[in-house]
Each structure stands twice: as C-alpha cells, then as structure tokens.
PDB file of C-alpha atoms and ligand atoms in Angstrom:
ATOM      1  CA  MET Y   1     128.309 207.477  46.147  1.00  0.00           C
ATOM      2  CA  LYS Y   2     131.113 204.442  46.489  1.00  0.00           C
ATOM      3  CA  PRO Y   3     129.662 202.732  49.676  1.00  0.00           C
ATOM      4  CA  LEU Y   4     131.624 202.509  53.076  1.00  0.00           C
ATOM      5  CA  ARG Y   5     134.547 200.717  53.718  1.00  0.00           C
ATOM      6  CA  THR Y   6     135.885 201.160  56.810  1.00  0.00           C
ATOM      7  CA  ALA Y   7     134.703 202.186  60.104  1.00  0.00           C
ATOM      8  CA  ALA Y   8     135.303 203.242  63.662  1.00  0.00           C
ATOM      9  CA  VAL Y   9     133.152 202.338  67.082  1.00  0.00           C
ATOM     10  CA  LEU Y  10     132.961 204.415  69.638  1.00  0.00           C
ATOM     11  CA  GLY Y  11     131.174 203.348  72.754  1.00  0.00           C
ATOM     12  CA  ALA Y  12     130.609 199.877  73.008  1.00  0.00           C
ATOM     13  CA  GLY Y  13     127.376 199.620  75.017  1.00  0.00           C
ATOM     14  CA  ALA Y  14     124.215 197.535  73.883  1.00  0.00           C
ATOM     15  CA  VAL Y  15     124.374 198.639  70.419  1.00  0.00           C
ATOM     16  CA  GLY Y  16     128.289 199.493  70.000  1.00  0.00           C
ATOM     17  CA  SER Y  17     129.412 195.565  70.656  1.00  0.00           C
ATOM     18  CA  ALA Y  18     126.445 194.607  68.315  1.00  0.00           C
ATOM     19  CA  LEU Y  19     128.312 196.907  65.668  1.00  0.00           C
ATOM     20  CA  LEU Y  20     131.139 195.434  66.119  1.00  0.00           C
ATOM     21  CA  LYS Y  21     130.331 192.202  65.619  1.00  0.00           C
ATOM     22  CA  GLU Y  22     127.823 193.002  62.721  1.00  0.00           C
ATOM     23  CA  LEU Y  23     130.059 195.454  60.678  1.00  0.00           C
ATOM     24  CA  PRO Y  24     132.589 192.686  59.317  1.00  0.00           C
ATOM     25  CA  LEU Y  25     129.900 190.468  58.456  1.00  0.00           C
ATOM     26  CA  ALA Y  26     128.387 193.145  56.442  1.00  0.00           C
ATOM     27  CA  GLY Y  27     131.877 193.489  54.798  1.00  0.00           C
ATOM     28  CA  LEU Y  28     133.359 196.590  56.673  1.00  0.00           C
ATOM     29  CA  ARG Y  29     136.476 196.404  58.281  1.00  0.00           C
ATOM     30  CA  VAL Y  30     136.779 198.118  61.843  1.00  0.00           C
ATOM     31  CA  LEU Y  31     139.700 200.074  62.018  1.00  0.00           C
ATOM     32  CA  ALA Y  32     139.381 201.348  65.316  1.00  0.00           C
ATOM     33  CA  ALA Y  33     137.038 201.065  68.618  1.00  0.00           C
ATOM     34  CA  TRP Y  34     137.162 202.832  71.716  1.00  0.00           C
ATOM     35  CA  THR Y  35     135.286 203.128  74.987  1.00  0.00           C
ATOM     36  CA  ARG Y  36     135.832 205.707  77.701  1.00  0.00           C
ATOM     37  CA  SER Y  37     137.091 203.078  80.159  1.00  0.00           C
ATOM     38  CA  SER Y  38     140.443 203.184  78.098  1.00  0.00           C
ATOM     39  CA  GLY Y  39     140.951 206.211  79.553  1.00  0.00           C
ATOM     40  CA  LEU Y  40     142.525 207.504  76.446  1.00  0.00           C
ATOM     41  CA  GLU Y  41     141.775 210.312  73.963  1.00  0.00           C
ATOM     42  CA  PRO Y  42     139.347 208.971  70.889  1.00  0.00           C
ATOM     43  CA  PRO Y  43     141.855 206.714  68.176  1.00  0.00           C
ATOM     44  CA  PRO Y  44     143.482 208.203  65.089  1.00  0.00           C
ATOM     45  CA  LEU Y  45     140.586 208.343  62.405  1.00  0.00           C
ATOM     46  CA  ILE Y  46     142.647 208.514  59.317  1.00  0.00           C
ATOM     47  CA  ASP Y  47     141.570 206.022  56.805  1.00  0.00           C
ATOM     48  CA  VAL Y  48     138.102 205.885  58.200  1.00  0.00           C
ATOM     49  CA  ASP Y  49     135.408 206.041  55.920  1.00  0.00           C
ATOM     50  CA  VAL Y  50     132.450 206.279  58.592  1.00  0.00           C
ATOM     51  CA  VAL Y  51     132.695 206.995  62.142  1.00  0.00           C
ATOM     52  CA  LEU Y  52     129.804 205.480  64.666  1.00  0.00           C
ATOM     53  CA  LEU Y  53     129.119 207.296  67.746  1.00  0.00           C
ATOM     54  CA  ALA Y  54     127.836 204.331  69.992  1.00  0.00           C
ATOM     55  CA  VAL Y  55     127.557 206.767  73.312  1.00  0.00           C
ATOM     56  CA  PRO Y  56     124.604 207.854  75.343  1.00  0.00           C
ATOM     57  CA  ASP Y  57     122.754 211.081  73.699  1.00  0.00           C
ATOM     58  CA  ASP Y  58     123.871 213.145  76.176  1.00  0.00           C
ATOM     59  CA  ALA Y  59     127.632 212.076  75.317  1.00  0.00           C
ATOM     60  CA  VAL Y  60     127.363 212.805  71.316  1.00  0.00           C
ATOM     61  CA  THR Y  61     127.696 216.171  71.220  1.00  0.00           C
ATOM     62  CA  ALA Y  62     130.943 216.620  73.483  1.00  0.00           C
ATOM     63  CA  LEU Y  63     133.046 213.030  71.740  1.00  0.00           C
ATOM     64  CA  CYS Y  64     132.002 215.000  68.048  1.00  0.00           C
ATOM     65  CA  ALA Y  65     133.876 217.809  69.351  1.00  0.00           C
ATOM     66  CA  ARG Y  66     137.167 215.950  70.146  1.00  0.00           C
ATOM     67  CA  LEU Y  67     137.161 213.626  66.688  1.00  0.00           C
ATOM     68  CA  GLU Y  68     140.280 214.245  64.360  1.00  0.00           C
ATOM     69  CA  VAL Y  69     137.711 214.020  60.907  1.00  0.00           C
ATOM     70  CA  GLY Y  70     137.856 215.785  58.071  1.00  0.00           C
ATOM     71  CA  PRO Y  71     136.426 215.591  54.473  1.00  0.00           C
ATOM     72  CA  GLY Y  72     135.841 212.347  53.043  1.00  0.00           C
ATOM     73  CA  GLN Y  73     134.870 210.929  55.713  1.00  0.00           C
ATOM     74  CA  LEU Y  74     131.324 210.666  57.731  1.00  0.00           C
ATOM     75  CA  VAL Y  75     130.329 210.906  61.171  1.00  0.00           C
ATOM     76  CA  ALA Y  76     127.105 209.618  62.405  1.00  0.00           C
ATOM     77  CA  HIS Y  77     125.183 209.109  65.710  1.00  0.00           C
ATOM     78  CA  LEU Y  78     122.653 206.192  66.451  1.00  0.00           C
ATOM     79  CA  ALA Y  79     120.196 208.165  67.936  1.00  0.00           C
ATOM     80  CA  GLY Y  80     116.242 208.637  67.337  1.00  0.00           C
ATOM     81  CA  ALA Y  81     116.249 211.255  69.327  1.00  0.00           C
ATOM     82  CA  LEU Y  82     118.780 213.755  68.090  1.00  0.00           C
ATOM     83  CA  GLY Y  83     118.916 215.740  64.943  1.00  0.00           C
ATOM     84  CA  LEU Y  84     122.101 216.763  63.507  1.00  0.00           C
ATOM     85  CA  LYS Y  85     123.008 219.879  65.092  1.00  0.00           C
ATOM     86  CA  THR Y  86     124.776 217.348  67.438  1.00  0.00           C
ATOM     87  CA  LEU Y  87     127.684 216.774  65.073  1.00  0.00           C
ATOM     88  CA  LEU Y  88     128.194 220.334  64.272  1.00  0.00           C
ATOM     89  CA  ALA Y  89     131.664 220.403  65.335  1.00  0.00           C
ATOM     90  CA  ALA Y  90     132.610 217.101  62.772  1.00  0.00           C
ATOM     91  CA  ARG Y  91     130.847 219.114  60.192  1.00  0.00           C
ATOM     92  CA  ARG Y  92     132.879 222.371  60.585  1.00  0.00           C
ATOM     93  CA  LYS Y  93     136.045 220.143  60.331  1.00  0.00           C
ATOM     94  CA  GLY Y  94     134.965 219.462  56.874  1.00  0.00           C
ATOM     95  CA  ALA Y  95     133.291 215.288  57.064  1.00  0.00           C
ATOM     96  CA  ARG Y  96     129.934 215.092  56.588  1.00  0.00           C
ATOM     97  CA  THR Y  97     127.271 213.821  59.305  1.00  0.00           C
ATOM     98  CA  GLY Y  98     124.385 211.524  59.567  1.00  0.00           C
ATOM     99  CA  SER Y  99     122.083 209.204  61.779  1.00  0.00           C
ATOM    100  CA  LEU Y 100     121.608 205.904  61.487  1.00  0.00           C
ATOM    101  CA  HIS Y 101     118.954 204.604  63.982  1.00  0.00           C
ATOM    102  CA  PRO Y 102     118.254 200.920  64.084  1.00  0.00           C
ATOM    103  CA  LEU Y 103     114.458 200.493  65.597  1.00  0.00           C
ATOM    104  CA  ARG Y 104     115.095 197.745  67.893  1.00  0.00           C
ATOM    105  CA  ALA Y 105     116.290 197.486  71.341  1.00  0.00           C
ATOM    106  CA  PHE Y 106     119.358 196.652  72.493  1.00  0.00           C
ATOM    107  CA  VAL Y 107     120.143 195.132  75.794  1.00  0.00           C
ATOM    108  CA  ARG Y 108     123.922 195.148  77.439  1.00  0.00           C
ATOM    109  CA  GLY Y 109     125.820 191.882  77.456  1.00  0.00           C
ATOM    110  CA  ARG Y 110     122.964 189.884  74.756  1.00  0.00           C
ATOM    111  CA  ARG Y 111     123.953 189.037  71.803  1.00  0.00           C
ATOM    112  CA  GLN Y 112     121.954 190.329  68.976  1.00  0.00           C
ATOM    113  CA  ASP Y 113     121.776 191.795  65.561  1.00  0.00           C
ATOM    114  CA  PHE Y 114     120.122 194.364  63.013  1.00  0.00           C
ATOM    115  CA  HIS Y 115     118.291 191.595  60.815  1.00  0.00           C
ATOM    116  CA  GLY Y 116     114.785 192.780  60.057  1.00  0.00           C
ATOM    117  CA  ALA Y 117     114.918 196.423  62.170  1.00  0.00           C
ATOM    118  CA  ALA Y 118     114.074 199.678  60.173  1.00  0.00           C
ATOM    119  CA  ALA Y 119     116.884 202.279  60.283  1.00  0.00           C
ATOM    120  CA  GLY Y 120     115.844 205.827  60.479  1.00  0.00           C
ATOM    121  CA  ILE Y 121     118.544 207.733  58.775  1.00  0.00           C
ATOM    122  CA  ALA Y 122     119.607 211.163  58.194  1.00  0.00           C
ATOM    123  CA  GLY Y 123     122.288 212.692  56.530  1.00  0.00           C
ATOM    124  CA  SER Y 124     124.077 216.312  55.505  1.00  0.00           C
ATOM    125  CA  SER Y 125     123.857 215.704  52.270  1.00  0.00           C
ATOM    126  CA  ALA Y 126     122.201 213.336  49.356  1.00  0.00           C
ATOM    127  CA  GLY Y 127     125.679 211.046  49.991  1.00  0.00           C
ATOM    128  CA  ALA Y 128     125.763 210.729  53.248  1.00  0.00           C
ATOM    129  CA  ARG Y 129     122.078 209.586  53.424  1.00  0.00           C
ATOM    130  CA  ASP Y 130     122.704 207.383  50.508  1.00  0.00           C
ATOM    131  CA  GLN Y 131     126.053 205.729  52.445  1.00  0.00           C
ATOM    132  CA  LEU Y 132     123.590 205.652  54.963  1.00  0.00           C
ATOM    133  CA  ALA Y 133     120.990 203.733  54.312  1.00  0.00           C
ATOM    134  CA  GLN Y 134     123.394 201.429  52.014  1.00  0.00           C
ATOM    135  CA  LEU Y 135     125.304 200.663  55.225  1.00  0.00           C
ATOM    136  CA  ALA Y 136     121.869 199.971  57.159  1.00  0.00           C
ATOM    137  CA  ARG Y 137     120.832 197.438  54.364  1.00  0.00           C
ATOM    138  CA  ARG Y 138     123.910 195.494  54.392  1.00  0.00           C
ATOM    139  CA  LEU Y 139     123.159 195.440  58.217  1.00  0.00           C
ATOM    140  CA  GLY Y 140     119.894 193.694  57.169  1.00  0.00           C
ATOM    141  CA  MET Y 141     117.729 196.626  58.030  1.00  0.00           C
ATOM    142  CA  MET Y 142     115.119 198.727  56.270  1.00  0.00           C
ATOM    143  CA  PRO Y 143     116.307 201.814  55.896  1.00  0.00           C
ATOM    144  CA  VAL Y 144     113.508 205.156  56.044  1.00  0.00           C
ATOM    145  CA  GLU Y 145     114.441 208.560  55.598  1.00  0.00           C
ATOM    146  CA  THR Y 146     113.897 210.862  58.944  1.00  0.00           C
ATOM    147  CA  GLY Y 147     115.108 214.560  58.599  1.00  0.00           C
ATOM    148  CA  ASP Y 148     115.752 216.716  61.203  1.00  0.00           C
ATOM    149  CA  LYS Y 149     112.245 218.343  60.704  1.00  0.00           C
ATOM    150  CA  ALA Y 150     110.114 214.703  61.213  1.00  0.00           C
ATOM    151  CA  ARG Y 151     112.713 213.610  63.953  1.00  0.00           C
ATOM    152  CA  ALA Y 152     110.763 214.156  66.979  1.00  0.00           C
ATOM    153  CA  LEU Y 153     107.918 212.961  65.401  1.00  0.00           C
ATOM    154  CA  TYR Y 154     109.162 209.780  64.317  1.00  0.00           C
ATOM    155  CA  HIS Y 155     110.795 209.493  67.301  1.00  0.00           C
ATOM    156  CA  ALA Y 156     107.491 209.701  69.565  1.00  0.00           C
ATOM    157  CA  ALA Y 157     106.190 206.893  67.469  1.00  0.00           C
ATOM    158  CA  ALA Y 158     109.023 204.765  68.127  1.00  0.00           C
ATOM    159  CA  VAL Y 159     108.755 205.663  71.710  1.00  0.00           C
ATOM    160  CA  LEU Y 160     104.969 204.956  71.792  1.00  0.00           C
ATOM    161  CA  ALA Y 161     105.332 201.308  69.849  1.00  0.00           C
ATOM    162  CA  ALA Y 162     108.119 200.516  72.455  1.00  0.00           C
ATOM    163  CA  GLY Y 163     107.898 201.788  75.718  1.00  0.00           C
ATOM    164  CA  GLY Y 164     104.707 203.089  75.586  1.00  0.00           C
ATOM    165  CA  GLN Y 165     103.098 199.307  75.104  1.00  0.00           C
ATOM    166  CA  VAL Y 166     105.514 198.244  78.204  1.00  0.00           C
ATOM    167  CA  ALA Y 167     104.076 200.853  79.953  1.00  0.00           C
ATOM    168  CA  LEU Y 168     100.718 200.117  78.862  1.00  0.00           C
ATOM    169  CA  PHE Y 169     101.192 196.322  79.994  1.00  0.00           C
ATOM    170  CA  SER Y 170     102.848 197.070  83.757  1.00  0.00           C
ATOM    171  CA  GLU Y 171      99.293 198.848  84.313  1.00  0.00           C
ATOM    172  CA  ALA Y 172      97.106 196.090  82.809  1.00  0.00           C
ATOM    173  CA  VAL Y 173      99.249 193.913  85.347  1.00  0.00           C
ATOM    174  CA  ARG Y 174      98.687 195.933  88.157  1.00  0.00           C
ATOM    175  CA  ALA Y 175      94.667 196.107  87.313  1.00  0.00           C
ATOM    176  CA  PHE Y 176      94.804 191.961  87.013  1.00  0.00           C
ATOM    177  CA  ARG Y 177      96.495 191.610  90.422  1.00  0.00           C
ATOM    178  CA  LYS Y 178      94.131 193.921  92.191  1.00  0.00           C
ATOM    179  CA  ALA Y 179      91.239 191.503  90.656  1.00  0.00           C
ATOM    180  CA  THR Y 180      92.911 188.378  91.300  1.00  0.00           C
ATOM    181  CA  GLY Y 181      95.702 188.793  93.959  1.00  0.00           C
ATOM    182  CA  SER Y 182      98.222 187.180  92.086  1.00  0.00           C
ATOM    183  CA  SER Y 183     102.285 188.079  92.421  1.00  0.00           C
ATOM    184  CA  GLU Y 184     103.691 190.355  89.806  1.00  0.00           C
ATOM    185  CA  ALA Y 185     104.968 187.362  88.308  1.00  0.00           C
ATOM    186  CA  ALA Y 186     101.893 185.314  88.057  1.00  0.00           C
ATOM    187  CA  ALA Y 187      99.988 188.342  86.577  1.00  0.00           C
ATOM    188  CA  ARG Y 188     102.806 189.006  84.127  1.00  0.00           C
ATOM    189  CA  SER Y 189     102.481 185.410  83.025  1.00  0.00           C
ATOM    190  CA  ALA Y 190      98.909 185.250  82.669  1.00  0.00           C
ATOM    191  CA  LEU Y 191      98.797 188.643  80.738  1.00  0.00           C
ATOM    192  CA  LEU Y 192     101.932 188.331  78.487  1.00  0.00           C
ATOM    193  CA  PRO Y 193     100.171 185.275  75.926  1.00  0.00           C
ATOM    194  CA  LEU Y 194      97.356 187.422  75.255  1.00  0.00           C
ATOM    195  CA  THR Y 195      99.379 190.585  74.442  1.00  0.00           C
ATOM    196  CA  LEU Y 196     101.800 188.742  72.268  1.00  0.00           C
ATOM    197  CA  GLY Y 197      98.577 187.126  70.752  1.00  0.00           C
ATOM    198  CA  ALA Y 198      97.148 190.555  69.776  1.00  0.00           C
ATOM    199  CA  LEU Y 199     100.749 192.161  68.637  1.00  0.00           C
ATOM    200  CA  GLU Y 200     101.568 189.386  66.749  1.00  0.00           C
ATOM    201  CA  LYS Y 201      98.395 189.745  64.568  1.00  0.00           C
ATOM    202  CA  LEU Y 202      99.496 192.882  63.424  1.00  0.00           C
ATOM    203  CA  ARG Y 203     102.639 191.087  61.168  1.00  0.00           C
ATOM    204  CA  SER Y 204      99.846 190.234  58.647  1.00  0.00           C
ATOM    205  CA  THR Y 205      96.968 192.869  59.385  1.00  0.00           C
ATOM    206  CA  PRO Y 206      96.445 196.209  60.005  1.00  0.00           C
ATOM    207  CA  ALA Y 207      95.483 197.605  63.508  1.00  0.00           C
ATOM    208  CA  ALA Y 208      91.636 197.724  62.753  1.00  0.00           C
ATOM    209  CA  ASP Y 209      91.500 193.849  61.885  1.00  0.00           C
ATOM    210  CA  ALA Y 210      93.609 192.927  64.693  1.00  0.00           C
ATOM    211  CA  LEU Y 211      91.490 194.694  67.169  1.00  0.00           C
ATOM    212  CA  THR Y 212      89.360 192.751  69.601  1.00  0.00           C
ATOM    213  CA  GLY Y 213      87.129 193.657  72.765  1.00  0.00           C
ATOM    214  CA  PRO Y 214      84.324 195.429  73.581  1.00  0.00           C
ATOM    215  CA  ALA Y 215      85.288 199.274  71.960  1.00  0.00           C
ATOM    216  CA  ILE Y 216      85.101 197.056  68.570  1.00  0.00           C
ATOM    217  CA  ARG Y 217      81.984 195.349  69.300  1.00  0.00           C
ATOM    218  CA  GLY Y 218      79.990 198.534  70.536  1.00  0.00           C
ATOM    219  CA  ASP Y 219      79.474 197.162  73.967  1.00  0.00           C
ATOM    220  CA  LEU Y 220      79.151 200.432  75.669  1.00  0.00           C
ATOM    221  CA  GLU Y 221      77.556 197.989  78.946  1.00  0.00           C
ATOM    222  CA  THR Y 222      80.990 196.507  79.355  1.00  0.00           C
ATOM    223  CA  ILE Y 223      82.933 199.489  78.632  1.00  0.00           C
ATOM    224  CA  ALA Y 224      80.874 201.312  81.849  1.00  0.00           C
ATOM    225  CA  SER Y 225      81.275 198.173  84.015  1.00  0.00           C
ATOM    226  CA  HIS Y 226      84.861 198.380  83.576  1.00  0.00           C
ATOM    227  CA  ARG Y 227      85.029 201.801  84.093  1.00  0.00           C
ATOM    228  CA  LYS Y 228      83.513 201.335  87.683  1.00  0.00           C
ATOM    229  CA  ALA Y 229      86.054 198.704  88.391  1.00  0.00           C
ATOM    230  CA  LEU Y 230      89.226 200.362  87.592  1.00  0.00           C
ATOM    231  CA  PRO Y 231      91.300 202.559  89.933  1.00  0.00           C
ATOM    232  CA  LYS Y 232      90.724 206.169  89.503  1.00  0.00           C
ATOM    233  CA  ASP Y 233      94.050 206.959  88.629  1.00  0.00           C
ATOM    234  CA  LEU Y 234      93.369 204.317  85.815  1.00  0.00           C
ATOM    235  CA  LEU Y 235      90.212 205.737  84.233  1.00  0.00           C
ATOM    236  CA  GLU Y 236      91.928 208.258  81.856  1.00  0.00           C
ATOM    237  CA  LEU Y 237      94.568 205.841  80.239  1.00  0.00           C
ATOM    238  CA  TYR Y 238      91.638 203.306  79.718  1.00  0.00           C
ATOM    239  CA  ASP Y 239      89.276 206.190  78.300  1.00  0.00           C
ATOM    240  CA  ALA Y 240      91.904 207.903  75.730  1.00  0.00           C
ATOM    241  CA  LEU Y 241      92.363 203.621  74.797  1.00  0.00           C
ATOM    242  CA  THR Y 242      88.804 203.274  74.612  1.00  0.00           C
ATOM    243  CA  ALA Y 243      88.937 206.339  72.126  1.00  0.00           C
ATOM    244  CA  ALA Y 244      91.444 205.314  70.224  1.00  0.00           C
ATOM    245  CA  MET Y 245      89.688 201.958  69.686  1.00  0.00           C
ATOM    246  CA  LEU Y 246      86.603 203.167  68.809  1.00  0.00           C
ATOM    247  CA  ARG Y 247      88.622 205.518  65.647  1.00  0.00           C
ATOM    248  CA  LEU Y 248      89.815 202.153  64.642  1.00  0.00           C
ATOM    249  CA  LYS Y 249      86.055 200.488  64.290  1.00  0.00           C
ATOM    250  CA  LYS Y 250      85.180 200.027  61.128  1.00  0.00           C
ATOM    251  CA  PRO Y 251      81.978 201.899  59.798  1.00  0.00           C
ATOM    252  CA  GLU Y 252      79.236 199.495  59.606  1.00  0.00           C
ATOM    253  CA  ALA Y 253      78.279 198.432  55.725  1.00  0.00           C
TER     254      ALA Y 253
HETATM  255  N1  LIG G 301     119.970 200.370  73.243  1.00  0.00           N
HETATM  256  C1  LIG G 301     118.951 200.349  72.649  1.00  0.00           C
HETATM  257  O1  LIG G 301     117.739 199.635  72.507  1.00  0.00           O
HETATM  258  C2  LIG G 301     118.845 201.802  71.470  1.00  0.00           C
HETATM  259  C3  LIG G 301     118.531 201.294  70.138  1.00  0.00           C
HETATM  260  C4  LIG G 301     118.348 202.118  69.121  1.00  0.00           C
HETATM  261  C5  LIG G 301     119.707 203.114  69.299  1.00  0.00           C
HETATM  262  N2  LIG G 301     120.044 203.532  70.251  1.00  0.00           N
HETATM  263  C6  LIG G 301     121.264 204.387  70.570  1.00  0.00           C
HETATM  264  O2  LIG G 301     122.315 204.172  70.495  1.00  0.00           O
HETATM  265  C7  LIG G 301     123.468 204.636  71.494  1.00  0.00           C
HETATM  266  C8  LIG G 301     124.359 203.871  72.397  1.00  0.00           C
HETATM  267  O3  LIG G 301     123.279 203.488  73.349  1.00  0.00           O
HETATM  268  P1  LIG G 301     123.560 202.054  74.255  1.00  0.00           P
HETATM  269  O4  LIG G 301     122.052 201.666  74.504  1.00  0.00           O
HETATM  270  O5  LIG G 301     124.206 201.490  73.104  1.00  0.00           O
HETATM  271  O6  LIG G 301     124.336 202.691  75.099  1.00  0.00           O
HETATM  272  P2  LIG G 301     124.928 201.924  76.537  1.00  0.00           P
HETATM  273  O7  LIG G 301     124.244 200.560  76.281  1.00  0.00           O
HETATM  274  O8  LIG G 301     124.577 202.733  77.619  1.00  0.00           O
HETATM  275  O9  LIG G 301     126.618 201.980  76.138  1.00  0.00           O
HETATM  276  C9  LIG G 301     127.191 203.483  75.953  1.00  0.00           C
HETATM  277  C10 LIG G 301     128.516 203.486  75.801  1.00  0.00           C
HETATM  278  O10 LIG G 301     129.292 204.481  75.675  1.00  0.00           O
HETATM  279  C11 LIG G 301     129.916 204.978  76.871  1.00  0.00           C
HETATM  280  N3  LIG G 301     129.743 205.894  77.251  1.00  0.00           N
HETATM  281  C12 LIG G 301     129.231 206.558  78.474  1.00  0.00           C
HETATM  282  N4  LIG G 301     129.098 207.759  78.571  1.00  0.00           N
HETATM  283  C13 LIG G 301     130.204 208.362  77.479  1.00  0.00           C
HETATM  284  C14 LIG G 301     130.428 209.522  77.935  1.00  0.00           C
HETATM  285  N5  LIG G 301     130.175 210.703  78.255  1.00  0.00           N
HETATM  286  N6  LIG G 301     131.470 209.770  76.725  1.00  0.00           N
HETATM  287  C15 LIG G 301     131.934 208.637  76.185  1.00  0.00           C
HETATM  288  N7  LIG G 301     131.511 207.253  76.389  1.00  0.00           N
HETATM  289  C16 LIG G 301     130.314 207.218  77.139  1.00  0.00           C
HETATM  290  C17 LIG G 301     129.830 203.602  77.802  1.00  0.00           C
HETATM  291  O11 LIG G 301     130.836 203.464  78.676  1.00  0.00           O
HETATM  292  P3  LIG G 301     130.941 202.594  79.747  1.00  0.00           P
HETATM  293  O12 LIG G 301     130.651 201.227  79.163  1.00  0.00           O
HETATM  294  O13 LIG G 301     132.332 202.862  80.622  1.00  0.00           O
HETATM  295  O14 LIG G 301     129.273 203.299  80.729  1.00  0.00           O
HETATM  296  C18 LIG G 301     129.544 202.283  76.825  1.00  0.00           C
HETATM  297  O15 LIG G 301     130.487 201.884  76.390  1.00  0.00           O
HETATM  298  C19 LIG G 301     122.591 206.401  71.674  1.00  0.00           C
HETATM  299  O16 LIG G 301     122.743 206.890  70.753  1.00  0.00           O
HETATM  300  C20 LIG G 301     120.863 205.116  71.611  1.00  0.00           C
HETATM  301  O17 LIG G 301     119.897 206.298  71.609  1.00  0.00           O
HETATM  302  C21 LIG G 301     120.047 202.453  71.088  1.00  0.00           C
END
C-alpha cells in the first residue's frame, strides 16, 4: 500500500490544529483545511489521499455525509469511542474508511504534538489499516489495532486511565480538605507530587510493583480506620479500590 502523501483536515480545535502543524512535519501536504465558522461547505477534496475529521464525535456522521469523496481516498475520524459505521456515507461513495485515535489529551490553544502516544487504529480494509498505522508512526505514535468489536472496551480503558484518574484525584482532594481545612488549590498541590510519583513508577514497573499503602502490606487495621474516617459517600469507591489493590498483591513466596 502506498504511503499517504496529501491530507485534508476538517475542524481546527484541539486535535485539528495539532494535525495542521504536525502533518507537514511528517511529510504530508495539507491540501485543504476547513472549519464550520467559515460558513462554507466542506472544501473540494480532489487529490486528497486522506481526509481527517477533527470534529466532535457527534458531528462526524453528518459531516461525513457532506463530503465529496470516492475510490482511492481514505476518510478517517479521530474518535476513540466511535466505530466505522459513522463513516458509512463515505464508504458508500467508494472511499475506504478508518480511525486514528491519538491516546493523548489535547487542549485547545496549547501547542501539542503526537510524539510518544499510542494510537488506536481501525480500517475498513487491511490497506486502510496499514496506511493509518504508517501515518501514526510518521506522526511519532505507536499504532495499536482496535477493530469495532473491541472499540468500546478499548475506549473504556482509555477513559479509566485519564478521566478516571482525575476523578479519583478530586475525591482524594475532597477527603484531604475535610481532614486539614486546606483550600482546594493547597490540597491539590499537597497531593499532586504523591500522585505523579506513584504514576511515574509505572514507566518502568508493572502496577503490582508500583503499589504502596496498607492493602499491599495486608494492614487491615489501617484500612478499617480509613473506612471509619471517610465520608459515607466515598466508602464504595474506597472499597472497590482496596479490592483492586488486594488483587494486585503478590502471593507470599
Ligand atoms: N481533545 C482530545 O484530547 C482528543 C484526544 C483524542 C481524540 N480526540 C478526538 O478528536 C476529535 C476532535 O476533538 P477536539 O478535542 O479537537 O474537538 P474541539 O477542540 O472541540 O474542536 C472541534 C472542531 O470541530 C468544529 N465543530 C464543532 N461542531 C461542529 C459541527 N457540528 N460540524 C462541523 N464542525 C464542528 C469546531 O469548530 P468551532 O471552533 O467553531 O467550535 C472545532 O474546529 C473528536 O473525535 C475527539 O474524540 C480528542
């Protein structure tokens, strides 16, 4: 399968603007860039090898239906949660379809690139998957194949690893503030080095070796004292996490 040489980027938010900067550095010519604020129809896509839909997930199907694409072209969305059904309109016009989902959080207005992230890849054919995997590598990412069947589970894992961590951290901040009377900002600063230090260990060790705390020591007395002190609405979460930590505890040699 020949490598992709030309691209169109539709949408210029957090991911779209990163693509507009990084695609030329990866050796692709961006022949068309479009945003809805132009008030115009999507641009002509003749000669474009790959059309990247960098719009919110719920806008992908409708935008795809407006595209003039055909055989020889590849239309891809960037959404981890969406399957390829959302691109059926392009498929019916003869284009191949796919998804390239960067496993990294992007924020509007911040200069960010794709280097070092994994990328979930799906495609309507082996050729589409190969081309998107190659594109991911050229952008500095590690491609991981995630077909439609595994997509929801793959995306759930990504949400647990990102939003799930943030939600858990915010509950730790709530408990810390209750215990110390600190402001939100002070509690966040006090706990953040602890969190980052624990996560940093995961770069080089599996979770079982990175774990600290009473569960890993089998210290049931401390766990019982935590349960007594915690607000009632945090108990369910604490118990679920303690159970997960106990599952990680290695059997005694
Ligand atoms: N952000 C992340 O961390 C991240 C990570 C991986 C994958 N993704 C995926 O990347 C895709 C784009 O996300 P994003 O975070 O870049 O979104 P975003 O920052 O909200 O930008 C979306 C872009 O699409 C435009 N848009 C909004 N509604 C539209 C509509 N109904 N029709 C056409 N264009 C519309 C926006 O225009 P306006 O500026 O006028 O609103 C903006 O240019 C999504 O599929 C998302 O799941 C995001």
